Amino acid sequence: MELHFLGTGAGMPSKERNVSSVALKFLQTGGEIWLFDCGEATQHQILHTSLKPRKINKIFITHLHGDHLFGLPGLLGSRSFQNGEESPVSIYGPKGIKAFIDTSLNISQTHLTYPIQVIEIDEGLICEEEGRRVYAKKLEHVIPCFGFRVEEQAQPGKLEAGLLKKMGLPPGPLYQQLKEGRDITLEDGTVLKSSEFVSPPVPGRIVAILGDTKYCENAVELGRDAEVLIHEATVLHELAEKAAEFGHSSARSAAVTARRANAAALILNHISSRYHKEEKTLLLKEAREVFPNTQIADDFSVFPIEKLSKK
Amino acid sequence: MELHFLGTGAGMPSKERNVSSVALKFLQTGGEIWLFDCGEATQHQILHTSLKPRKINKIFITHLHGDHLFGLPGLLGSRSFQNGEESPVSIYGPKGIKAFIDTSLNISQTHLTYPIQVIEIDEGLICEEEGRRVYAKKLEHVIPCFGFRVEEQAQPGKLEAGLLKKMGLPPGPLYQQLKEGRDITLEDGTVLKSSEFVSPPVPGRIVAILGDTKYCENAVELGRDAEVLIHEATVLHELAEKAAEFGHSSARSAAVTARRANAAALILNHISSRYHKEEKTLLLKEAREVFPNTQIADDFSVFPIEKLSKK
Ligand SMILES: [Zn+2]
Ligand SMILES: [Zn+2]
């Protein structure tokens, strides 16, 4: 999996950061892409990346503020002309998202060449397929806002069939028993331990991608033991109180969330335009004092998840 | 007046051209701006110009296709934070624009800090104020689409009061009569001709800004005697037939319209992304064969209207 940040600013586009969007690319399934939030000009940002709009098959919207939403109708419309002719897209978001999409597409007479499915979500398991599950939980923002937790299923361990064959054991039900973790006893009394012939299962990875929020318990829950937690850091701690009034976090409180969640890595996004290039290091420093494995995403930052998190 | 082109592409954003928007800046009234169309990321384009969002007080939308419309909610929302706190905005567009704006702003809970007025227009005089009138006429596109004609009122001639005073005529009702074009006879029988003491009136300028259209009579009417006609030129003539099916024009038919309208200058916009930098000259050449005073607008092109049109 790879994270491609398309917009890492807060509220309004600036010359340095576009409004919110981040793409999660699954390397193992033909480059399938899930998009999280779709602020205005997300499709423009994509033009400057290697991401293919037709590969986007799920879009998750954390909340309906314009800076997370207003790029959606344009992206859906353009995708019809970008070899996305038939492959369907599922869109998940808070109540109201369906009315927005319907109105935008109808009034503009945008006729998509592919089917879309719009799911107005609540907390809980919102999507399950191909060994992946997505859970949503409510955050604390000024309007209903969700965080998402993507969990890969664990990969079962692999049986060393070659070795068993060399030992003279023909393929059959005994192989299956070993695979399922049961030890077997051969006719001559030899005991074959499952653990000696089956590699340990590979645990699934966890990526938590959060919408706008002030510090809250659900953010910690969403990030629990995650390989990477993506958390907003609108301001520095010195402005934390003011930010909380507007349902936003400081870099430090994002780091506290990551530490309490026992996440392996933290990536900060949704950075206020008041912080320019030099001031970015202040946000980073503040967070790293609490949670050392912290990065700040810029527009077009790419983070391979494997490399982020050595637990 | 100055024309600032913000998006000159067709249908979808490309790396070279954004989707449609053009700003008309009135130099004589404190830099007031009227925006024509507002495709996605128009507010982003404005970030790279000297234009101030708070100076935008009228927005005209030619038609409701996404590439002319989807930047509107974001631009309105951001304007609240760009010192546009109180100055009102009037928005003119086809039926349906009110529902789109209402839905977008309500669902995203965008609370504007200034009043807006949305006027769903029909053909005719749609706005009149401060010595300017805007007329709309329907074009021929695949959905209802308007072209706009902005007419300045003529400036009355100026009285040479200094000269009259030197000749011993005291200011009074006679001055007014001369100003109104009437000759006067003094007590000693001298006749003062109005035309000798009043400079000729300065005719108002005319700017015609058209939405998407195939060749049509109304486009000619809108551009009649205009200082400048802004006309779409989606394709070269070789693709004109196909383009007309989709309600679009070739560079050549835009030029025929300008010639038949007796416009002084023609600016082409809404250029298909199939034409890159080098191919731009082909569009220009094709148009100039029919109408020599033709320009092609690129994103961020600025055209002072005075300089365009020496009739
Ligand atoms: Zn936000
Ligand atoms: Zn168009």
XYZ file of C-alpha atoms and ligand atoms in Angstrom:
624
model
C 0.000 0.000 0.000
C 1.051 3.522 -0.745
C -0.359 6.836 0.450
C -0.430 9.658 -2.099
C -1.292 13.013 -0.594
C -3.130 15.232 -3.056
C -4.195 18.092 -0.805
C -2.818 18.798 2.651
C -4.125 22.278 3.458
C -6.929 23.465 5.714
C -10.131 25.244 4.763
C -9.031 27.026 1.608
C -6.548 26.312 -1.160
C -3.268 28.191 -0.955
C -0.381 28.323 -3.402
C 1.429 25.742 -1.277
C -1.310 23.297 -0.311
C -4.549 22.284 -1.934
C -7.643 21.369 0.063
C -8.045 17.832 1.394
C -7.577 14.585 -0.443
C -5.432 11.520 0.029
C -5.265 8.418 -2.147
C -4.576 4.938 -0.810
C -3.110 2.789 -3.576
C -3.146 -0.993 -3.247
C -0.089 -2.311 -5.001
C -1.210 -5.940 -4.781
C -4.565 -5.556 -6.579
C -3.671 -4.007 -9.901
C -3.121 -0.544 -8.516
C -6.683 -0.095 -7.266
C -7.130 3.296 -5.549
C -9.312 4.411 -2.694
C -9.704 8.160 -2.318
C -10.272 9.803 1.058
C -11.916 13.218 0.727
C -12.110 15.122 -2.512
C -11.642 18.856 -2.097
C -11.937 21.184 -5.072
C -9.260 20.597 -7.731
C -8.427 17.076 -6.582
C -8.772 16.030 -10.226
C -6.304 18.785 -11.128
C -3.808 17.485 -8.568
C -4.173 13.966 -9.948
C -3.072 15.280 -13.375
C 0.354 15.866 -11.826
C 0.700 12.318 -10.460
C 0.915 8.812 -11.876
C -2.521 7.964 -10.422
C -5.145 6.862 -12.939
C -8.680 8.117 -12.235
C -10.149 4.924 -13.668
C -8.392 2.978 -10.915
C -10.349 4.840 -8.233
C -13.132 2.491 -7.199
C -13.993 3.765 -3.746
C -14.248 7.286 -2.389
C -14.670 7.973 1.313
C -15.747 11.448 2.415
C -15.045 12.281 6.062
C -17.443 15.238 6.230
C -19.336 17.599 4.011
C -17.332 20.802 4.418
C -16.540 22.192 0.988
C -12.785 21.767 1.330
C -13.313 17.989 1.578
C -16.149 17.654 -0.924
C -16.358 20.201 -3.718
C -14.005 18.350 -6.063
C -16.236 15.292 -6.178
C -18.686 16.166 -9.000
C -15.880 17.267 -11.316
C -13.762 14.206 -10.591
C -16.710 11.869 -11.210
C -17.565 13.661 -14.456
C -14.043 13.691 -15.846
C -13.510 10.021 -14.961
C -16.028 9.154 -17.703
C -13.511 10.463 -20.223
C -10.444 8.927 -18.643
C -10.921 5.304 -19.606
C -13.111 4.850 -16.561
C -15.964 3.987 -18.878
C -17.452 1.035 -17.104
C -15.803 0.314 -13.790
C -18.136 1.250 -10.932
C -17.369 3.589 -8.055
C -18.735 3.364 -4.514
C -18.907 6.569 -2.508
C -19.200 6.576 1.273
C -19.993 9.678 3.286
C -22.207 11.325 5.891
C -25.911 11.873 5.399
C -26.421 14.584 2.800
C -23.756 13.393 0.406
C -26.324 11.725 -1.832
C -28.340 14.933 -2.221
C -25.163 16.850 -3.075
C -24.032 14.342 -5.699
C -27.521 13.973 -7.190
C -28.073 17.725 -7.430
C -24.622 18.426 -8.874
C -24.775 15.707 -11.508
C -28.416 16.359 -12.443
C -28.219 20.126 -12.741
C -25.020 19.950 -14.766
C -26.473 17.092 -16.806
C -23.357 15.077 -16.163
C -24.051 11.616 -17.520
C -21.561 9.174 -16.082
C -20.532 6.266 -18.262
C -20.179 3.996 -15.215
C -22.426 3.099 -12.282
C -22.012 4.800 -8.924
C -23.339 3.699 -5.595
C -23.632 6.288 -2.824
C -23.728 4.984 0.722
C -24.668 7.326 3.558
C -22.783 5.859 6.459
C -23.046 5.493 10.191
C -20.509 4.257 12.670
C -19.301 0.658 12.377
C -18.224 -1.650 9.581
C -19.073 0.245 6.404
C -17.397 -1.862 3.758
C -15.921 -5.330 3.487
C -14.361 -6.978 0.470
C -11.339 -8.807 -0.887
C -9.750 -9.261 2.491
C -10.191 -5.655 3.572
C -12.569 -4.032 5.997
C -13.284 -0.380 6.613
C -14.677 0.851 9.903
C -15.973 4.341 10.591
C -16.244 6.231 13.847
C -17.476 9.730 14.577
C -14.932 12.386 15.395
C -15.493 15.724 17.102
C -15.806 18.500 14.569
C -18.317 21.307 14.105
C -20.404 19.148 11.771
C -20.736 15.340 11.634
C -17.331 14.000 10.666
C -15.930 10.487 10.412
C -12.570 8.844 10.718
C -11.860 5.645 8.790
C -9.885 2.549 9.741
C -8.828 0.252 6.920
C -7.913 -3.247 8.113
C -6.347 -5.866 5.930
C -7.179 -9.459 6.844
C -4.238 -11.481 8.108
C -2.638 -13.698 5.439
C -2.630 -17.350 6.618
C 0.774 -18.989 6.889
C 2.113 -20.967 3.906
C 2.588 -24.742 3.973
C 6.042 -26.003 2.954
C 4.633 -28.622 0.613
C 7.972 -29.183 -1.154
C 9.616 -30.243 2.077
C 6.738 -32.598 2.989
C 6.924 -34.252 -0.441
C 10.656 -34.773 -0.080
C 9.917 -36.477 3.224
C 7.634 -38.873 1.335
C 4.267 -37.531 2.479
C 1.862 -37.457 -0.502
C -0.455 -34.437 -0.854
C -3.883 -34.998 0.758
C -5.990 -34.315 3.851
C -2.939 -34.335 6.129
C -1.579 -31.285 4.331
C -4.824 -29.458 5.097
C -4.633 -30.417 8.791
C -1.123 -28.990 9.057
C -2.237 -25.828 7.316
C -5.041 -25.418 9.795
C -2.540 -25.547 12.654
C -3.095 -29.137 13.769
C -0.125 -31.441 14.401
C -0.363 -34.886 12.798
C 0.921 -38.339 13.714
C 2.087 -40.590 10.866
C 1.549 -44.388 10.787
C 5.126 -44.947 11.997
C 4.428 -42.750 14.996
C 6.349 -39.711 13.772
C 4.748 -36.476 14.902
C 4.810 -33.570 12.420
C 4.303 -30.245 14.123
C 2.228 -27.746 12.171
C 4.458 -24.908 13.338
C 7.460 -26.575 11.706
C 5.869 -26.831 8.287
C 3.704 -23.705 8.155
C 5.135 -20.209 8.183
C 3.549 -17.832 10.706
C 0.533 -15.878 9.426
C 1.275 -12.375 8.152
C -0.827 -9.956 10.161
C -2.979 -7.538 8.172
C -1.946 -3.920 8.095
C -4.056 -1.134 9.537
C -4.298 2.382 8.135
C -6.350 5.014 9.933
C -7.343 8.112 7.948
C -9.130 10.730 9.976
C -11.229 13.737 9.081
C -11.193 17.052 10.874
C -11.388 16.709 14.639
C -10.389 18.096 17.951
C -8.744 15.646 20.351
C -11.153 12.804 21.056
C -11.278 9.219 22.275
C -12.623 7.849 18.990
C -9.527 9.069 17.179
C -7.446 6.945 19.531
C -9.719 3.954 18.916
C -9.488 4.346 15.145
C -5.709 4.483 15.297
C -5.282 1.553 17.704
C -2.140 -0.419 16.714
C -2.266 1.052 13.214
C 0.736 0.918 10.891
C -0.012 4.533 10.176
C -2.375 7.115 11.543
C -3.152 10.113 9.324
C -4.287 12.925 11.540
C -5.008 16.592 11.008
C -2.696 19.153 12.563
C -4.259 22.463 11.683
C -2.166 24.513 14.122
C 0.683 24.602 16.622
C -0.058 23.915 20.289
C -0.010 27.650 21.083
C -3.280 27.937 19.120
C -4.737 24.618 20.306
C -7.546 26.082 22.390
C -8.823 28.316 19.629
C -8.522 25.435 17.145
C -10.528 23.107 19.393
C -13.397 25.603 19.354
C -13.546 25.054 15.599
C -13.156 21.288 15.949
C -9.482 21.148 15.000
C -6.273 19.730 16.484
C -2.756 20.895 17.122
C 0.276 18.900 16.008
C 0.901 17.984 19.632
C -2.573 16.601 20.253
C -2.325 14.548 17.049
C 0.886 13.105 18.473
C -0.756 12.344 21.812
C -3.475 10.482 19.914
C -0.884 8.451 17.991
C 0.995 7.586 21.187
C -2.098 6.568 23.088
C -3.247 4.507 20.101
C 0.094 2.703 19.952
C 0.309 3.486 16.266
C 3.594 2.761 14.528
C 3.715 5.969 12.524
C 1.922 9.283 12.345
C 1.443 11.508 9.304
C 0.160 15.031 9.801
C -1.991 16.750 7.204
C -4.620 19.549 7.016
C -2.022 22.204 7.816
C -3.177 25.816 8.150
C -1.906 28.160 5.423
C -0.427 30.350 8.168
C 2.491 27.898 8.354
C 4.844 28.212 5.438
C 7.784 26.044 4.528
C 10.038 27.115 7.386
C 7.308 26.866 10.006
C 6.579 23.306 9.012
C 9.557 22.188 11.066
C 7.926 23.701 14.164
C 4.856 21.521 13.723
C 7.045 18.504 13.173
C 9.230 19.247 16.184
C 6.223 19.731 18.434
C 4.710 16.396 17.393
C 7.989 14.453 17.562
C 8.543 15.482 21.172
C 5.491 13.355 21.955
C 5.590 10.807 19.128
C 8.977 10.476 17.392
C 7.878 8.593 14.257
C 5.971 11.546 12.835
C 6.009 12.919 9.280
C 4.271 15.914 7.721
C 2.612 15.371 4.372
C 2.974 17.948 1.623
C 0.928 17.932 -1.563
C 2.279 15.073 -3.719
C 4.070 13.355 -0.812
C 4.087 9.585 -1.310
C 4.553 7.242 1.660
C 4.915 3.486 1.108
C 3.245 2.054 4.196
C 5.772 -0.745 4.609
C 8.594 1.701 5.076
C 6.787 3.939 7.511
C 6.228 1.484 10.258
C 8.778 -0.913 11.616
C 6.914 -2.066 14.684
C -11.641 47.473 -18.885
C -9.378 44.469 -18.846
C -10.069 40.825 -19.591
C -8.280 38.286 -17.394
C -8.603 34.742 -18.652
C -8.573 32.227 -15.808
C -9.524 29.042 -17.634
C -9.476 28.567 -21.398
C -9.890 24.811 -21.832
C -12.845 22.702 -22.866
C -14.718 20.111 -20.842
C -11.986 18.941 -18.501
C -8.955 20.538 -16.906
C -5.614 19.717 -18.512
C -2.113 20.621 -17.431
C -2.150 23.490 -19.920
C -5.641 24.922 -19.566
C -8.119 25.011 -16.735
C -11.875 24.842 -17.281
C -13.815 28.001 -18.111
C -13.647 31.338 -16.400
C -12.896 34.876 -17.494
C -12.825 38.015 -15.379
C -13.805 41.453 -16.652
C -12.103 44.120 -14.563
C -13.405 47.682 -14.606
C -10.448 49.957 -14.121
C -12.598 53.069 -13.651
C -14.686 51.826 -10.708
C -12.113 50.837 -8.143
C -11.155 47.592 -9.813
C -14.612 46.022 -9.584
C -14.664 42.554 -11.194
C -17.350 40.644 -13.013
C -16.702 36.941 -13.449
C -18.033 35.005 -16.418
C -18.291 31.267 -15.679
C -16.601 29.606 -12.756
C -15.243 26.156 -13.555
C -13.619 24.037 -10.866
C -10.434 25.585 -9.442
C -11.219 29.099 -10.605
C -10.400 30.225 -7.058
C -7.073 28.410 -7.389
C -6.305 30.232 -10.626
C -7.130 33.568 -8.992
C -4.428 32.857 -6.380
C -1.890 33.231 -9.181
C -3.191 36.633 -10.355
C -3.519 40.131 -8.914
C -7.319 39.814 -8.841
C -8.949 40.224 -5.425
C -11.927 37.923 -4.756
C -13.591 40.626 -2.650
C -13.726 42.830 -5.760
C -15.927 40.292 -7.554
C -19.453 41.623 -7.257
C -21.186 39.932 -10.164
C -20.882 36.418 -11.530
C -22.492 35.400 -14.795
C -22.824 31.688 -15.600
C -23.404 30.878 -19.274
C -24.674 27.343 -18.669
C -24.719 24.661 -16.018
C -22.175 22.203 -17.399
C -19.719 21.327 -14.665
C -16.713 22.837 -16.425
C -18.412 26.247 -16.211
C -19.979 25.878 -12.773
C -18.294 23.576 -10.288
C -15.878 26.189 -8.958
C -18.693 28.436 -7.775
C -19.444 27.067 -4.277
C -15.762 26.993 -3.334
C -15.126 30.497 -4.626
C -18.146 31.872 -2.758
C -17.075 30.120 0.443
C -13.455 31.243 0.316
C -14.457 34.825 -0.466
C -15.814 35.081 3.097
C -12.235 34.743 4.321
C -10.659 37.028 1.752
C -11.795 40.418 3.053
C -15.019 40.014 1.150
C -16.835 40.131 4.461
C -19.750 42.342 3.619
C -19.817 43.315 -0.039
C -22.696 41.554 -1.784
C -22.464 39.356 -4.873
C -25.103 38.925 -7.563
C -25.089 35.707 -9.535
C -26.836 35.369 -12.881
C -27.390 32.058 -14.606
C -29.843 29.665 -16.207
C -32.698 28.052 -14.315
C -31.294 25.487 -11.914
C -28.391 27.575 -10.700
C -30.236 28.535 -7.530
C -30.863 24.907 -6.585
C -27.192 24.084 -7.184
C -25.923 26.971 -5.069
C -28.468 26.376 -2.304
C -27.738 22.659 -2.101
C -23.956 23.109 -2.200
C -23.859 25.819 0.460
C -26.466 24.182 2.715
C -25.054 20.675 2.663
C -21.523 21.910 3.265
C -22.825 24.325 5.916
C -20.991 27.140 4.202
C -22.100 30.323 5.944
C -21.250 33.294 3.785
C -20.371 36.527 5.566
C -21.941 38.590 2.772
C -25.321 38.580 1.033
C -25.793 36.880 -2.317
C -28.576 37.305 -4.780
C -29.159 34.591 -7.355
C -31.040 35.578 -10.498
C -32.260 32.881 -12.855
C -32.220 34.648 -16.179
C -34.031 34.681 -19.461
C -33.192 36.470 -22.676
C -33.101 40.260 -22.648
C -31.752 42.966 -20.371
C -30.651 41.128 -17.242
C -28.800 43.814 -15.341
C -28.459 47.577 -15.500
C -26.432 49.789 -13.230
C -23.820 52.514 -13.070
C -23.864 53.220 -16.755
C -23.611 49.593 -17.796
C -26.131 47.159 -19.181
C -25.902 43.425 -19.692
C -28.039 41.633 -22.226
C -28.393 37.875 -22.570
C -29.336 35.773 -25.562
C -29.652 32.038 -25.968
C -26.960 30.211 -27.885
C -27.122 26.755 -29.441
C -25.552 24.199 -27.161
C -26.704 20.794 -25.903
C -28.247 22.381 -22.811
C -29.624 25.905 -22.315
C -26.702 28.276 -22.696
C -26.428 32.046 -22.798
C -24.126 34.600 -24.304
C -23.721 37.980 -22.623
C -23.302 41.450 -24.080
C -21.971 44.142 -21.768
C -22.690 47.666 -23.012
C -21.244 50.789 -21.449
C -23.388 53.889 -21.733
C -21.920 56.613 -23.924
C -20.112 59.329 -21.967
C -21.624 62.766 -22.800
C -19.255 65.306 -24.315
C -17.419 67.738 -21.999
C -18.070 71.465 -22.016
C -15.010 73.715 -22.437
C -15.996 75.917 -19.537
C -12.529 77.527 -19.291
C -12.744 78.821 -22.831
C -16.257 80.192 -22.324
C -15.169 81.984 -19.152
C -12.226 83.534 -20.987
C -14.700 84.795 -23.603
C -16.556 86.531 -20.777
C -19.585 84.219 -20.534
C -20.414 83.648 -16.848
C -21.433 80.132 -15.769
C -25.201 79.680 -15.795
C -28.114 78.229 -17.778
C -26.417 78.961 -21.118
C -23.640 76.519 -20.211
C -26.268 73.816 -19.695
C -27.870 74.564 -23.070
C -24.529 74.202 -24.855
C -23.899 70.974 -22.994
C -27.222 69.627 -24.138
C -26.259 70.283 -27.761
C -28.219 73.473 -28.302
C -26.557 76.498 -29.970
C -27.093 79.816 -28.183
C -27.324 83.424 -29.329
C -25.800 86.078 -27.070
C -27.319 89.547 -26.539
C -24.884 91.032 -29.073
C -26.094 88.568 -31.701
C -23.049 86.270 -31.532
C -23.964 82.618 -32.109
C -22.086 80.034 -30.066
C -22.288 76.578 -31.612
C -22.573 73.735 -29.130
C -20.308 71.601 -31.273
C -17.534 74.157 -30.930
C -17.577 74.145 -27.129
C -18.524 70.547 -26.331
C -16.296 67.616 -27.178
C -18.038 64.770 -29.016
C -19.593 62.113 -26.745
C -17.426 59.071 -26.123
C -19.350 56.034 -27.300
C -19.718 53.219 -24.740
C -17.697 50.098 -25.305
C -19.257 46.725 -25.958
C -17.874 43.395 -24.802
C -19.573 40.148 -25.814
C -18.718 37.040 -23.800
C -20.281 33.879 -25.110
C -20.851 30.442 -23.643
C -20.527 27.180 -25.515
C -22.287 27.216 -28.862
C -22.310 25.985 -32.380
C -22.561 28.644 -35.078
C -25.785 30.598 -34.607
C -27.454 33.902 -35.446
C -27.732 35.000 -31.810
C -23.966 34.876 -31.452
C -23.730 37.375 -34.298
C -26.362 39.598 -32.642
C -24.552 39.514 -29.321
C -21.275 40.511 -30.943
C -22.753 43.287 -33.114
C -20.228 46.169 -33.338
C -18.500 44.949 -30.189
C -15.020 46.123 -29.232
C -14.309 42.513 -28.510
C -16.114 39.230 -28.981
C -15.017 36.296 -26.829
C -16.019 33.126 -28.593
C -15.348 29.460 -28.037
C -13.166 27.624 -30.550
C -13.189 24.065 -29.328
C -11.723 22.595 -32.515
C -10.211 23.205 -35.945
C -12.508 23.389 -38.963
C -11.682 19.801 -39.946
C -13.650 18.671 -36.870
C -16.376 21.320 -37.175
C -19.191 18.944 -38.060
C -18.542 16.619 -35.157
C -18.169 19.619 -32.824
C -21.491 21.078 -33.957
C -23.210 17.837 -32.936
C -22.046 18.569 -29.401
C -22.961 22.253 -29.656
C -19.437 23.531 -30.230
C -17.668 25.743 -32.772
C -14.495 25.662 -34.811
C -12.040 28.538 -34.859
C -13.183 29.361 -38.364
C -16.878 29.599 -37.486
C -16.017 31.828 -34.509
C -14.225 34.084 -36.999
C -17.199 34.105 -39.371
C -19.378 35.183 -36.444
C -16.972 38.004 -35.570
C -16.849 39.195 -39.172
C -20.611 39.105 -39.650
C -21.044 40.920 -36.307
C -18.618 43.635 -37.391
C -16.737 43.189 -34.134
C -13.420 44.990 -33.823
C -11.566 42.105 -32.224
C -12.058 38.398 -31.553
C -10.593 36.359 -28.723
C -10.851 32.589 -28.895
C -11.177 30.463 -25.762
C -12.542 27.023 -24.742
C -9.802 25.227 -26.665
C -9.841 21.427 -26.729
C -6.966 19.765 -24.884
C -6.105 17.935 -28.118
C -4.371 21.129 -29.281
C -1.081 21.728 -27.567
C 1.189 24.718 -27.731
C 2.334 24.177 -31.307
C -1.154 23.440 -32.623
C -2.479 26.676 -31.205
C -1.049 28.502 -34.210
C -3.232 26.370 -36.500
C -6.379 27.559 -34.740
C -5.179 31.133 -34.920
C -4.238 30.883 -38.595
C -7.594 29.367 -39.495
C -9.488 32.160 -37.722
C -7.306 34.973 -39.047
C -7.941 33.939 -42.626
C -11.536 35.001 -42.024
C -11.088 37.619 -39.303
C -7.570 39.056 -39.058
C -7.846 40.731 -35.625
C -8.045 37.430 -33.738
C -6.203 36.374 -30.593
C -6.194 33.107 -28.658
C -6.488 33.357 -24.905
C -4.305 31.189 -22.690
C -4.817 30.778 -18.968
C -3.652 34.044 -17.338
C -3.777 36.027 -20.601
C -4.697 39.667 -19.915
C -6.179 41.834 -22.668
C -6.766 45.564 -22.069
C -9.866 46.231 -24.136
C -8.665 49.626 -25.333
C -5.669 48.095 -27.046
C -7.552 45.268 -28.695
C -9.873 47.251 -30.859
C -8.884 50.187 -32.996
C -12.057 50.516 -35.043
Zn -11.241 20.844 6.683
Zn -17.801 23.850 -21.916
